[in-house]
PDB file of C-alpha atoms in Angstrom:
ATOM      1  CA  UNK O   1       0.000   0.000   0.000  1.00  0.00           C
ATOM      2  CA  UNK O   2       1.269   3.151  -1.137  1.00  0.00           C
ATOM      3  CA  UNK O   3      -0.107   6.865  -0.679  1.00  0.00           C
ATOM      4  CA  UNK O   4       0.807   9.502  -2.537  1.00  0.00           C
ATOM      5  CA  UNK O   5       0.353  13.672  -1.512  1.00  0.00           C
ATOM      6  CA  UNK O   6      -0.088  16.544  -3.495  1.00  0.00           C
ATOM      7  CA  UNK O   7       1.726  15.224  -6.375  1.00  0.00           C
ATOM      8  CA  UNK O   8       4.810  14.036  -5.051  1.00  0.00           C
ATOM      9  CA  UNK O   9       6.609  11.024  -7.129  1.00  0.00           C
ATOM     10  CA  UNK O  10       7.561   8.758  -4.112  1.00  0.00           C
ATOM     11  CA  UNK O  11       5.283   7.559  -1.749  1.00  0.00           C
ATOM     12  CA  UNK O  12       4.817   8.689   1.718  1.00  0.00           C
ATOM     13  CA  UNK O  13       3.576   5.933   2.866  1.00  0.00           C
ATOM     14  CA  UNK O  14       5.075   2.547   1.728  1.00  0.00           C
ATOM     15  CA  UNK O  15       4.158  -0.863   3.067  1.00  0.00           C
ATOM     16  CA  UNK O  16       2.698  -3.834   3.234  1.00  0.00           C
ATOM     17  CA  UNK O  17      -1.287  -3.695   4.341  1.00  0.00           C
ATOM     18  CA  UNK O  18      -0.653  -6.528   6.983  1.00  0.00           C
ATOM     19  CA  UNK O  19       1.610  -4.326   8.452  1.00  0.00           C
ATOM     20  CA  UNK O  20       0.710  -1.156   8.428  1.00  0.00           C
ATOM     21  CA  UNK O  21      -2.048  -2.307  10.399  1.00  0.00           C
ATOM     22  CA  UNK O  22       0.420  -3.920  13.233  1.00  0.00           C
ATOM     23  CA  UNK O  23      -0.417  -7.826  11.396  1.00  0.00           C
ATOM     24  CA  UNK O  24       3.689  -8.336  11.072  1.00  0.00           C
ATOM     25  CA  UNK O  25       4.223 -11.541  11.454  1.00  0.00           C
ATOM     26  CA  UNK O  26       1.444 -13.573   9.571  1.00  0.00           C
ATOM     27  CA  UNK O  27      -0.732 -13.961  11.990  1.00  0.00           C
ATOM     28  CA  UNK O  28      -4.622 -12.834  12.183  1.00  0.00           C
ATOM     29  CA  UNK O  29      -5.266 -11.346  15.774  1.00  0.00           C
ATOM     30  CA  UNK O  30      -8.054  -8.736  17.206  1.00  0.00           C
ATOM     31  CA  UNK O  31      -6.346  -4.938  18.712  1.00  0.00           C
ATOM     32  CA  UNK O  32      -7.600  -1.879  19.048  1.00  0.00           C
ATOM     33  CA  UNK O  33      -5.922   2.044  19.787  1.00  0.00           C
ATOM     34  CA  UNK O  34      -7.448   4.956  18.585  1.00  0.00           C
ATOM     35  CA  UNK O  35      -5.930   5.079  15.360  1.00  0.00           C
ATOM     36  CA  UNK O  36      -5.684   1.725  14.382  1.00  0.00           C
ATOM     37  CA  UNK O  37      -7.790  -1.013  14.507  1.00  0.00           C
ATOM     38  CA  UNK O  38      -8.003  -4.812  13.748  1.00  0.00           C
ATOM     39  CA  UNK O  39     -11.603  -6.484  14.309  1.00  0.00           C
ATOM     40  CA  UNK O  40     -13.382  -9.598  13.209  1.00  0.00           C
ATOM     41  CA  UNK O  41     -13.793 -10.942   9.593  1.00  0.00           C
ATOM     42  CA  UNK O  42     -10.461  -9.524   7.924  1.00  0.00           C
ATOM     43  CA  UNK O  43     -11.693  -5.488   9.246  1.00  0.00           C
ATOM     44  CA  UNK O  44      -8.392  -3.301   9.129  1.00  0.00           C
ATOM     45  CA  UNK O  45      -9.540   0.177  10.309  1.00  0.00           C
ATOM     46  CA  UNK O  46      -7.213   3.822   9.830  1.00  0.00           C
ATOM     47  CA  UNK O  47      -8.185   6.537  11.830  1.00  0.00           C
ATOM     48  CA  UNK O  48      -4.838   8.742  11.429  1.00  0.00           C
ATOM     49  CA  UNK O  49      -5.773  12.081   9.998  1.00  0.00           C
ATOM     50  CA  UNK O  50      -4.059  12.458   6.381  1.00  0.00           C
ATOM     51  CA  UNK O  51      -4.235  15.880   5.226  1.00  0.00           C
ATOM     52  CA  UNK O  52      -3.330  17.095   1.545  1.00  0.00           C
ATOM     53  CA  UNK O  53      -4.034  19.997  -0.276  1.00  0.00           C
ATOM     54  CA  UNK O  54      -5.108  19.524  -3.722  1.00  0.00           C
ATOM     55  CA  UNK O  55      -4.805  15.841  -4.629  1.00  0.00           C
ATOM     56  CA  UNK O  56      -4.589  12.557  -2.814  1.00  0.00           C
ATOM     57  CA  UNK O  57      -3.481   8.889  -4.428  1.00  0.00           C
ATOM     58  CA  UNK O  58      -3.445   5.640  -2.378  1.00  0.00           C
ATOM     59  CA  UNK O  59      -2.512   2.011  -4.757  1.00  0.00           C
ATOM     60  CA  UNK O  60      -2.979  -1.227  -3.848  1.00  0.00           C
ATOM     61  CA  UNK O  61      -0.427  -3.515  -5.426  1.00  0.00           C
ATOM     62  CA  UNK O  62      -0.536  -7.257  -5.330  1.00  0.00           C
ATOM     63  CA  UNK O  63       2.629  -8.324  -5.598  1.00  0.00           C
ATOM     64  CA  UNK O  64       1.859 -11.871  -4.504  1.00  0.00           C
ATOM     65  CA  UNK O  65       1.646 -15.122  -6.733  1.00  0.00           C
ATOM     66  CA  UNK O  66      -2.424 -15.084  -6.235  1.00  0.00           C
ATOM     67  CA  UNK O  67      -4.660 -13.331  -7.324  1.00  0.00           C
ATOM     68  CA  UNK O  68      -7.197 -11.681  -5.138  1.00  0.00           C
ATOM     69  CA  UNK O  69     -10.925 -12.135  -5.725  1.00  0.00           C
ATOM     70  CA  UNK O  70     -12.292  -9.727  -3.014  1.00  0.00           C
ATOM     71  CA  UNK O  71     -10.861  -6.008  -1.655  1.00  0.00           C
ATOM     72  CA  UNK O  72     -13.258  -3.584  -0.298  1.00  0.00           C
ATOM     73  CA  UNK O  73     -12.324   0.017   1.018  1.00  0.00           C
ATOM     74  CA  UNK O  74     -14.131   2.706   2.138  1.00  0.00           C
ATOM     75  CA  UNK O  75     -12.138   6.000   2.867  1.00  0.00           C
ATOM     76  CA  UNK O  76     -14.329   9.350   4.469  1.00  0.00           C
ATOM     77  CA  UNK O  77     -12.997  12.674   3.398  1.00  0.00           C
ATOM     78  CA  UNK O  78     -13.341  16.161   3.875  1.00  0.00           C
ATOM     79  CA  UNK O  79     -13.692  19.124   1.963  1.00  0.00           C
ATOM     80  CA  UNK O  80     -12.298  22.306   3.212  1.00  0.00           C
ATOM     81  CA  UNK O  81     -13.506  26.061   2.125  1.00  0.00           C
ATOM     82  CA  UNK O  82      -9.755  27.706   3.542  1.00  0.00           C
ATOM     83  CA  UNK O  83      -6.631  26.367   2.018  1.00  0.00           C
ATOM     84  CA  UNK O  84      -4.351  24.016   3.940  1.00  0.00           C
ATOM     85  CA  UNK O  85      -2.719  26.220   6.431  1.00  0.00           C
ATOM     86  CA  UNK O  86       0.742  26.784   5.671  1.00  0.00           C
ATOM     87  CA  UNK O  87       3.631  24.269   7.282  1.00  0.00           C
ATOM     88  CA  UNK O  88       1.048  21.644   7.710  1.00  0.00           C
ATOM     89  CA  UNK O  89       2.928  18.276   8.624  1.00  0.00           C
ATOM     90  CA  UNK O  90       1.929  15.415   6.277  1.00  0.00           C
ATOM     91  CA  UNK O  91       1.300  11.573   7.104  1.00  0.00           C
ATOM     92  CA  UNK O  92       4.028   9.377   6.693  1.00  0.00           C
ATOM     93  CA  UNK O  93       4.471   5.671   7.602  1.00  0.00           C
ATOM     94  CA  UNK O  94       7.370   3.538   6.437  1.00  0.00           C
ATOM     95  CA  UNK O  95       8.222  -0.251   6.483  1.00  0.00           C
ATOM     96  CA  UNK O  96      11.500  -1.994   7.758  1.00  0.00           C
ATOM     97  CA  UNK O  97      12.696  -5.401   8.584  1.00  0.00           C
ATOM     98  CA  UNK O  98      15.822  -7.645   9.760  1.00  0.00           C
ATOM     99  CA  UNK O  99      15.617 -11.115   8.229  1.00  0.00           C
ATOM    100  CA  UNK O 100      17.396 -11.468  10.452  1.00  0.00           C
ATOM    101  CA  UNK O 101      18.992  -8.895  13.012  1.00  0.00           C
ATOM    102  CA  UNK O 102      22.596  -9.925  13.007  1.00  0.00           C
ATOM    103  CA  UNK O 103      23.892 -10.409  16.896  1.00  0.00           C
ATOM    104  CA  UNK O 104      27.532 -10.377  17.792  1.00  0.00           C
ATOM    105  CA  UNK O 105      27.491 -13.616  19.600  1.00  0.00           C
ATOM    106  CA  UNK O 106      25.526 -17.020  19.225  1.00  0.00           C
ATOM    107  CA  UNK O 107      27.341 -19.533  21.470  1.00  0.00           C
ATOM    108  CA  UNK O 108      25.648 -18.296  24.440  1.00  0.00           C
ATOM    109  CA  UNK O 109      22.106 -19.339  26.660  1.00  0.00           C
ATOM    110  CA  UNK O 110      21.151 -16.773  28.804  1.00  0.00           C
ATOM    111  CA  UNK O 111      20.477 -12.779  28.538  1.00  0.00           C
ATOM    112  CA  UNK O 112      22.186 -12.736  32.180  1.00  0.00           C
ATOM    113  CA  UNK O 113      25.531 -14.456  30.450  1.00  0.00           C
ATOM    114  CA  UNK O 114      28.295 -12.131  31.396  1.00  0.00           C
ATOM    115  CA  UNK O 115      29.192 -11.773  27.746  1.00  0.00           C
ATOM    116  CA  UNK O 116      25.814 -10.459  27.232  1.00  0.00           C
ATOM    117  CA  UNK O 117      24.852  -8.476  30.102  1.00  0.00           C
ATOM    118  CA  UNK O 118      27.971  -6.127  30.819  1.00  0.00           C
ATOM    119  CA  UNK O 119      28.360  -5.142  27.011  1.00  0.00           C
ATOM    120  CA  UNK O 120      27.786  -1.802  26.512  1.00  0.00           C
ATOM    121  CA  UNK O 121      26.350   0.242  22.687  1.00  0.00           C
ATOM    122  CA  UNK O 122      26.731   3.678  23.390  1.00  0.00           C
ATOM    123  CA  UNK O 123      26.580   5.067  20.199  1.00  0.00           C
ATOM    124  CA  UNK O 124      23.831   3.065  18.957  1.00  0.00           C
ATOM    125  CA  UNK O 125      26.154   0.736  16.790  1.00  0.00           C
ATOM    126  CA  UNK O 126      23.995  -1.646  14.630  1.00  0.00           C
ATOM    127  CA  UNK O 127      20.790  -1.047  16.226  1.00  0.00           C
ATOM    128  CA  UNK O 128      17.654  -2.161  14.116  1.00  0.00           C
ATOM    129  CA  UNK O 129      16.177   1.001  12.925  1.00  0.00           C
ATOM    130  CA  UNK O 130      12.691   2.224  12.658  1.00  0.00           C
ATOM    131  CA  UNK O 131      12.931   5.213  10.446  1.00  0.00           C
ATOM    132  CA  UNK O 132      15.089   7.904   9.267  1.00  0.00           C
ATOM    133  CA  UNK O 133      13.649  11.297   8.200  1.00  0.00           C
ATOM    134  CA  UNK O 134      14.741  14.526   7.186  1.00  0.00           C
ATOM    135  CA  UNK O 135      12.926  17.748   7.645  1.00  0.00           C
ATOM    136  CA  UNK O 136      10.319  19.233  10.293  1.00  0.00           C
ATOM    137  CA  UNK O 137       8.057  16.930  11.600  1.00  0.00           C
ATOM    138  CA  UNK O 138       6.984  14.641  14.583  1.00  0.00           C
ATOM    139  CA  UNK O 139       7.389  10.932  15.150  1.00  0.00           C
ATOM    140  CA  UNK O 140       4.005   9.353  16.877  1.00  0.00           C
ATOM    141  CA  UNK O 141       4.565   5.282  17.247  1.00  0.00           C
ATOM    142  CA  UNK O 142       5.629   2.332  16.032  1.00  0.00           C
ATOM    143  CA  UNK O 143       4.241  -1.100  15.421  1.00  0.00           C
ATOM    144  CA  UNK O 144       6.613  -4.179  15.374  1.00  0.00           C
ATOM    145  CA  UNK O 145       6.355  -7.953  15.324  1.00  0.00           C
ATOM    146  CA  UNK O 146       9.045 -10.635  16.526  1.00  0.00           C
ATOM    147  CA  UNK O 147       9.922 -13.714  15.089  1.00  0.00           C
ATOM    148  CA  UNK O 148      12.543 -15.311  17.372  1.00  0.00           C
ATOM    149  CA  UNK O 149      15.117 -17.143  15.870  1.00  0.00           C
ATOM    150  CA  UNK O 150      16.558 -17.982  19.023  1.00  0.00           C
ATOM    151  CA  UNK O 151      15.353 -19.600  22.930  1.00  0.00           C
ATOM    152  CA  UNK O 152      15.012 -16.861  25.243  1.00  0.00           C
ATOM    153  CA  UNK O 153      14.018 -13.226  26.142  1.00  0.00           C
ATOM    154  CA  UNK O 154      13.869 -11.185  22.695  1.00  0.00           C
ATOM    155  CA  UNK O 155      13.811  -7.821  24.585  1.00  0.00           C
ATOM    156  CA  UNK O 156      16.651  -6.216  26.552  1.00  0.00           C
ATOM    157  CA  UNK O 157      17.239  -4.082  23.669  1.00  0.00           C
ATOM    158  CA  UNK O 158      17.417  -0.249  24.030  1.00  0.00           C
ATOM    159  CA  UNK O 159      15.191   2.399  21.936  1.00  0.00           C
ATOM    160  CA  UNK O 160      17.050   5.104  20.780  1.00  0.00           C
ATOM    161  CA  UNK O 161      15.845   8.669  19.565  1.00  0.00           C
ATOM    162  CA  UNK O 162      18.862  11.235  17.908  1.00  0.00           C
ATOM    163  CA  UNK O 163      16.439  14.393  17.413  1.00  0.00           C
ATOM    164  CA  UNK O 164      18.208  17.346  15.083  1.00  0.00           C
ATOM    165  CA  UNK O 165      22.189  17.639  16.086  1.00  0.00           C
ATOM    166  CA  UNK O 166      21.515  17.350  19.966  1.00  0.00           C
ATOM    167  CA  UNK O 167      19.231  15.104  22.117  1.00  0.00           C
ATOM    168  CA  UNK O 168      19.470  11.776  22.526  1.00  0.00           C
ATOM    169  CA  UNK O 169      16.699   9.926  24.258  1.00  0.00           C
ATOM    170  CA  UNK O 170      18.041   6.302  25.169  1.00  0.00           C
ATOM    171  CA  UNK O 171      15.857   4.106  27.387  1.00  0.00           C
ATOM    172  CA  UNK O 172      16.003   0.634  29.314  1.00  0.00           C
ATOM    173  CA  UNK O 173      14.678  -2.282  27.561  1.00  0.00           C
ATOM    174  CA  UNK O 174      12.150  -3.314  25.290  1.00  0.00           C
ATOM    175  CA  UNK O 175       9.758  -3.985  27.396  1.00  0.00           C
ATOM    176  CA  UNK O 176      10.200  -0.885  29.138  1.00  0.00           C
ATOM    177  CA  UNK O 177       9.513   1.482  25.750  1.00  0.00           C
ATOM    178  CA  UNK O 178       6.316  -0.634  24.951  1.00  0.00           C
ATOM    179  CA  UNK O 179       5.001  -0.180  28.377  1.00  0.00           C
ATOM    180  CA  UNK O 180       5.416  -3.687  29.678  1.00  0.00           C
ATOM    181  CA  UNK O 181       7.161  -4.981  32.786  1.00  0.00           C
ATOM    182  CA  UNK O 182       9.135  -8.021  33.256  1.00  0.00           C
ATOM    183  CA  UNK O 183       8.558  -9.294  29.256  1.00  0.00           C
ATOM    184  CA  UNK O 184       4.837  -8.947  28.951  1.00  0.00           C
ATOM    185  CA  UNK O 185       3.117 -11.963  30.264  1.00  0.00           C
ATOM    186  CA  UNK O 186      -0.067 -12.174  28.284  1.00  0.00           C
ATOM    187  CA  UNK O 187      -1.318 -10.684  25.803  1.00  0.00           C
ATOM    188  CA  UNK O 188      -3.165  -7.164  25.894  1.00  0.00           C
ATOM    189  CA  UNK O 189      -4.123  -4.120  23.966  1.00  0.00           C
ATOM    190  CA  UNK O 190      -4.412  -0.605  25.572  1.00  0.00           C
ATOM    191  CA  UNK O 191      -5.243   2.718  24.099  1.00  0.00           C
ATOM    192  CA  UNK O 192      -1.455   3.921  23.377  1.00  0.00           C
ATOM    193  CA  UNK O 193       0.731   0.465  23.606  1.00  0.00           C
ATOM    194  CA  UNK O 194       0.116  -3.015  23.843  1.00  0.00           C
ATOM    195  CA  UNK O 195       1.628  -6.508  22.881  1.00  0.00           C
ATOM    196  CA  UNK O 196      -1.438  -8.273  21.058  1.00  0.00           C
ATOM    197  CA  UNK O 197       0.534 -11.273  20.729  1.00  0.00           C
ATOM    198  CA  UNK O 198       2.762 -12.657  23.046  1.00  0.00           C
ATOM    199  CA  UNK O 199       4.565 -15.974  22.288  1.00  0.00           C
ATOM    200  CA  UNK O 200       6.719 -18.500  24.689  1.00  0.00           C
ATOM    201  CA  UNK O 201      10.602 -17.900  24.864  1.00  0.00           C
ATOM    202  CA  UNK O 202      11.299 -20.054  22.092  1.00  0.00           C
ATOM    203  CA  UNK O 203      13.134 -20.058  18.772  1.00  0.00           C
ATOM    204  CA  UNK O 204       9.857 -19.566  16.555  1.00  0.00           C
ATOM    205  CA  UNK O 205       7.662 -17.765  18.844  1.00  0.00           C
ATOM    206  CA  UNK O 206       5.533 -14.597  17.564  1.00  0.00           C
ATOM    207  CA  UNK O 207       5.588 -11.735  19.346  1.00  0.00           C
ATOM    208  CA  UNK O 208       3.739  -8.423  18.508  1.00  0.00           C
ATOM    209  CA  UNK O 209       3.990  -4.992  20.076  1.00  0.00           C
ATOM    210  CA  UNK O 210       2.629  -1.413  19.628  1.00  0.00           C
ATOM    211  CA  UNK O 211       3.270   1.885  21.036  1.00  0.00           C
ATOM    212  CA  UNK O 212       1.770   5.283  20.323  1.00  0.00           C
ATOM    213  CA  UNK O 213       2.841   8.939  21.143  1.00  0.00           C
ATOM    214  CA  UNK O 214      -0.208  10.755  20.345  1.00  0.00           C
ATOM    215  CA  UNK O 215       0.159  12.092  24.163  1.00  0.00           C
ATOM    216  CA  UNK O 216       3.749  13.014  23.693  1.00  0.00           C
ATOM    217  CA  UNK O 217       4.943  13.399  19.910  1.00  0.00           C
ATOM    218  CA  UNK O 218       8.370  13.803  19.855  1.00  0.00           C
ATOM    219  CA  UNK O 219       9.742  16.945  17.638  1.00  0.00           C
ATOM    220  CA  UNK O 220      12.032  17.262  15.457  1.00  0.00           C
ATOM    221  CA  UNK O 221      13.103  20.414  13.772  1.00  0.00           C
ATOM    222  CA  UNK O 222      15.998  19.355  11.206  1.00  0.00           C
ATOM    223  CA  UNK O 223      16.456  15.859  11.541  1.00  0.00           C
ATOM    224  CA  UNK O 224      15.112  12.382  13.594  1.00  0.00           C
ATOM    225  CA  UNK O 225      16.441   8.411  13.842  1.00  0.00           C
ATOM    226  CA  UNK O 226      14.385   5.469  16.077  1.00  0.00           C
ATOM    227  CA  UNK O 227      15.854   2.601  16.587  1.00  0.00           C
ATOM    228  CA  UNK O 228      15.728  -0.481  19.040  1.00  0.00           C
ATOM    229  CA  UNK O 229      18.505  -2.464  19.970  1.00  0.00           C
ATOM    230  CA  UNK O 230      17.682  -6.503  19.556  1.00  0.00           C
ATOM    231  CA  UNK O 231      18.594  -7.980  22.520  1.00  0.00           C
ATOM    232  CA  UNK O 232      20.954  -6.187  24.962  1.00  0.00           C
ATOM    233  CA  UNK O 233      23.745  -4.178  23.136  1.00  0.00           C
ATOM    234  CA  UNK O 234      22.413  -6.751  19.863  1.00  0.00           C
ATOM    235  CA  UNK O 235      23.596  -9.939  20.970  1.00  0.00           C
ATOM    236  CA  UNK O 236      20.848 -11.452  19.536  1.00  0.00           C
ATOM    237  CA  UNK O 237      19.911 -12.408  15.957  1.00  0.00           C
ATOM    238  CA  UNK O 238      15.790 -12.269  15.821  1.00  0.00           C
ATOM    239  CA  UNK O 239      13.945 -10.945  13.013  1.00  0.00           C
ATOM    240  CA  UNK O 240      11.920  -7.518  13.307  1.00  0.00           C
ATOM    241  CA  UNK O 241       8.996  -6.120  11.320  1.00  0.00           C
ATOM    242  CA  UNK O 242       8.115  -2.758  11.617  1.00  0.00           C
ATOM    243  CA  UNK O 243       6.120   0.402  10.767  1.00  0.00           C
ATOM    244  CA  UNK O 244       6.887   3.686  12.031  1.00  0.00           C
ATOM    245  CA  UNK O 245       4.235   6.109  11.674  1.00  0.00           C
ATOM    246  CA  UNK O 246       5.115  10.182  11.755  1.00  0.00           C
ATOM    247  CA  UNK O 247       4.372  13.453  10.176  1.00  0.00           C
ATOM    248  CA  UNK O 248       6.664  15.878   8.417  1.00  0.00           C
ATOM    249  CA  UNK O 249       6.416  18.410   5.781  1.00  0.00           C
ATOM    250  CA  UNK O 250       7.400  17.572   2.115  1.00  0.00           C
ATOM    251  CA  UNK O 251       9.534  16.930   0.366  1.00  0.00           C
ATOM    252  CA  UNK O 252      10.905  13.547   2.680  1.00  0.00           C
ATOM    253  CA  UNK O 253      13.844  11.588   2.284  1.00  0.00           C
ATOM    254  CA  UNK O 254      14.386   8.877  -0.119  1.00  0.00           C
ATOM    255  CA  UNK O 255      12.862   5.544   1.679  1.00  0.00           C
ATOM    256  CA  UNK O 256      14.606   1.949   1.527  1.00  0.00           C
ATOM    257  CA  UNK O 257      14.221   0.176  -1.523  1.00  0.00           C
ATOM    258  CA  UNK O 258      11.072  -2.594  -0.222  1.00  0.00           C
ATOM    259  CA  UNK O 259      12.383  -5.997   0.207  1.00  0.00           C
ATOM    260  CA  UNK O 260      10.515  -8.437  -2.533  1.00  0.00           C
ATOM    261  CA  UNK O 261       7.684 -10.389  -1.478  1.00  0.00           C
ATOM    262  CA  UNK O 262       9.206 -13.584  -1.242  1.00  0.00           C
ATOM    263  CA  UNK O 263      11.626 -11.966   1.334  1.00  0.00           C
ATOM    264  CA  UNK O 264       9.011 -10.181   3.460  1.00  0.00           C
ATOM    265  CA  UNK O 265       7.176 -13.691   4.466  1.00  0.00           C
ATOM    266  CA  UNK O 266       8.459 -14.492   8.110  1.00  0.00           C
ATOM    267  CA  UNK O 267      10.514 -17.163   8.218  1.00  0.00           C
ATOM    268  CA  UNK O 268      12.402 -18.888  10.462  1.00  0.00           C
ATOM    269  CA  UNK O 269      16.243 -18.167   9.600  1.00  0.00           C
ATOM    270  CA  UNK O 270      19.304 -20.119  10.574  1.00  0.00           C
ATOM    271  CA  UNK O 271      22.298 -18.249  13.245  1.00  0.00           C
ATOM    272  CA  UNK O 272      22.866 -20.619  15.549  1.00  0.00           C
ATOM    273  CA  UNK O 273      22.521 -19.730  19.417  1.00  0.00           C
ATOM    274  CA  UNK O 274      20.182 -21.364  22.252  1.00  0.00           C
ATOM    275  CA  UNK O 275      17.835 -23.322  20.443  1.00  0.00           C
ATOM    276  CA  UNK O 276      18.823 -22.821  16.868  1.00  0.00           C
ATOM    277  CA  UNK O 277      22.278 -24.640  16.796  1.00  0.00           C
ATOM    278  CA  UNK O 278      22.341 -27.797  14.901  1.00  0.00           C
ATOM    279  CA  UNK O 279      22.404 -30.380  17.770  1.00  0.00           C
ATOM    280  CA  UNK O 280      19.138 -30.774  19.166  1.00  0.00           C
ATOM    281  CA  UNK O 281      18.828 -29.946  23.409  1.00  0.00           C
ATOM    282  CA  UNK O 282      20.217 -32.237  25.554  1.00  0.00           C
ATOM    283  CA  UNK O 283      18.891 -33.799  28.597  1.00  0.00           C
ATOM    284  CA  UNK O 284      19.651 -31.609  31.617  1.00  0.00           C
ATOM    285  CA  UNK O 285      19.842 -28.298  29.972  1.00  0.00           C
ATOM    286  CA  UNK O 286      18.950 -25.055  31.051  1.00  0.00           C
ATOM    287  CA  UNK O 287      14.930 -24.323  30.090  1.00  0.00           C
ATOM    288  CA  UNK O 288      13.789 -20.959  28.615  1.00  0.00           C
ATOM    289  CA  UNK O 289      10.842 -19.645  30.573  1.00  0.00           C
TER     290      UNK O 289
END
């Protein structure tokens, strides 16, 4: 799904529909926030306020090896008598993914291993990034989804904001960014965050997780980069799906080129590490939660 503003010749918004509409990791599953929604019977709902001045174009492309007998949309829009006020921000939404995330180590068990734990990523070095953007403009959530490729806690990993040439906001964890405690035991789905799905520490678990800042957009004035770490300081080697959602005024930066549709499909990927090494577990080891 693409959309297009005023004219412009690359898409603002880019991504699959699954996606965009937190479904990352090819699973079906109900959630609700206030601007996005997932109900019964395939119902994917948008509520994010898309203004444009003149002209509006949003494709559909089916890029898939089947063809599809049934899509329905209805979109609601509203006329204005004044012109779009001047330095309105636009919608933007972009889609990113590790097949897989690339960790520094795989010959360990635990996120507690010393290895692990005491490593330090100051500077942000290899994080998995949720968008880049140039420009004016505010960043307002992100929806990922987890395949693990590895036994264990996913989390651990640090969000990082770098707004314009000076602040960096770094926080504590995973769990800690999407509003959960102590991994996030079951699933739920709250107004502004949520984990909708939440699967056992396991190589080929699901996990899904949202997080909105309509209550506290972060700014940016010149300049803005998300990112999470996967796993502490990115020891581990999981594979992320993402969309960040924002709004900036035109034109944006270039986006990445969209991985092909064979290479979007989830899969579980080969790197070794607790429960993906090539002997099977032995009797007597340690058990993931």
């Amino acid at each position: 799904m693409r959309m297009y503003w005023d004219g412009e010749t690359t898409p603002s918004v880019e991504t699959p529909i699954g996606d965009f509409f937190g479904l990352g990791n090819g699973q079906y599953y109900f959630w609700s926030s206030p601007v996005l929604s997932v109900g019964t019977d395939r119902s994917l709902n948008s509520y994010f306020p898309m203004p444009y001045a003149k002209h509006a174009r949003v494709t559909v492309t089916n890029e898939g090896k089947q063809s599809v007998s049934n899509l329905y949309w209805n979109i609601d829009y509203r006329q204005e008598l004044k012109p779009l006020p001047a330095g309105t921000l636009y919608f933007h939404a972009q889609y990113r993914q590790a097949q897989p995330n690339h960790g520094w180590v795989s010959d360990w068990y635990d996120n507690g291993d010393p290895r692990v734990n005491y490593r330090r990523n100051l500077e942000g070095k290899d994080n998995y990034v949720w968008f880049e953007a140039k420009g004016h403009g505010q960043f307002i959530g992100v929806t990922m989804s987890v395949l693990q490729n590895q036994d264990g806690w996913w989390g651990e990993g640090n969000d990082r904001f770098e707004v314009d040439d000076g602040p960096t906001i770094v926080g504590t964890g995973s769990e800690d960014y999407f509003l959960g405690a102590w991994d996030f035991g079951s699933p739920q789905s709250f107004l502004l965050h949520g984990s909708p799905v939440v699967g056992p520490e396991l190589a080929g678990s699901r996990s899904s997780v949202y997080r909105f800042h309509l209550d506290s957009p972060i700014p940016f004035a010149k300049s803005m980069k998300a990112s999470i770490e996967h796993g502490h300081a990115n020891a581990r080697s999981d594979n992320f799906y993402s969309v960040a959602y924002w709004y900036q005024a035109e034109p944006h930066a270039p986006f990445p080129t969209l991985p092909e549709m064979s290479e979007r499909i989830p899969a579980l990927q080969a790197v070794g590490g607790p429960g993906n090494a090539k002997q099977p577990r032995q009797e007597g080891d340690p058990q993931p939660r």
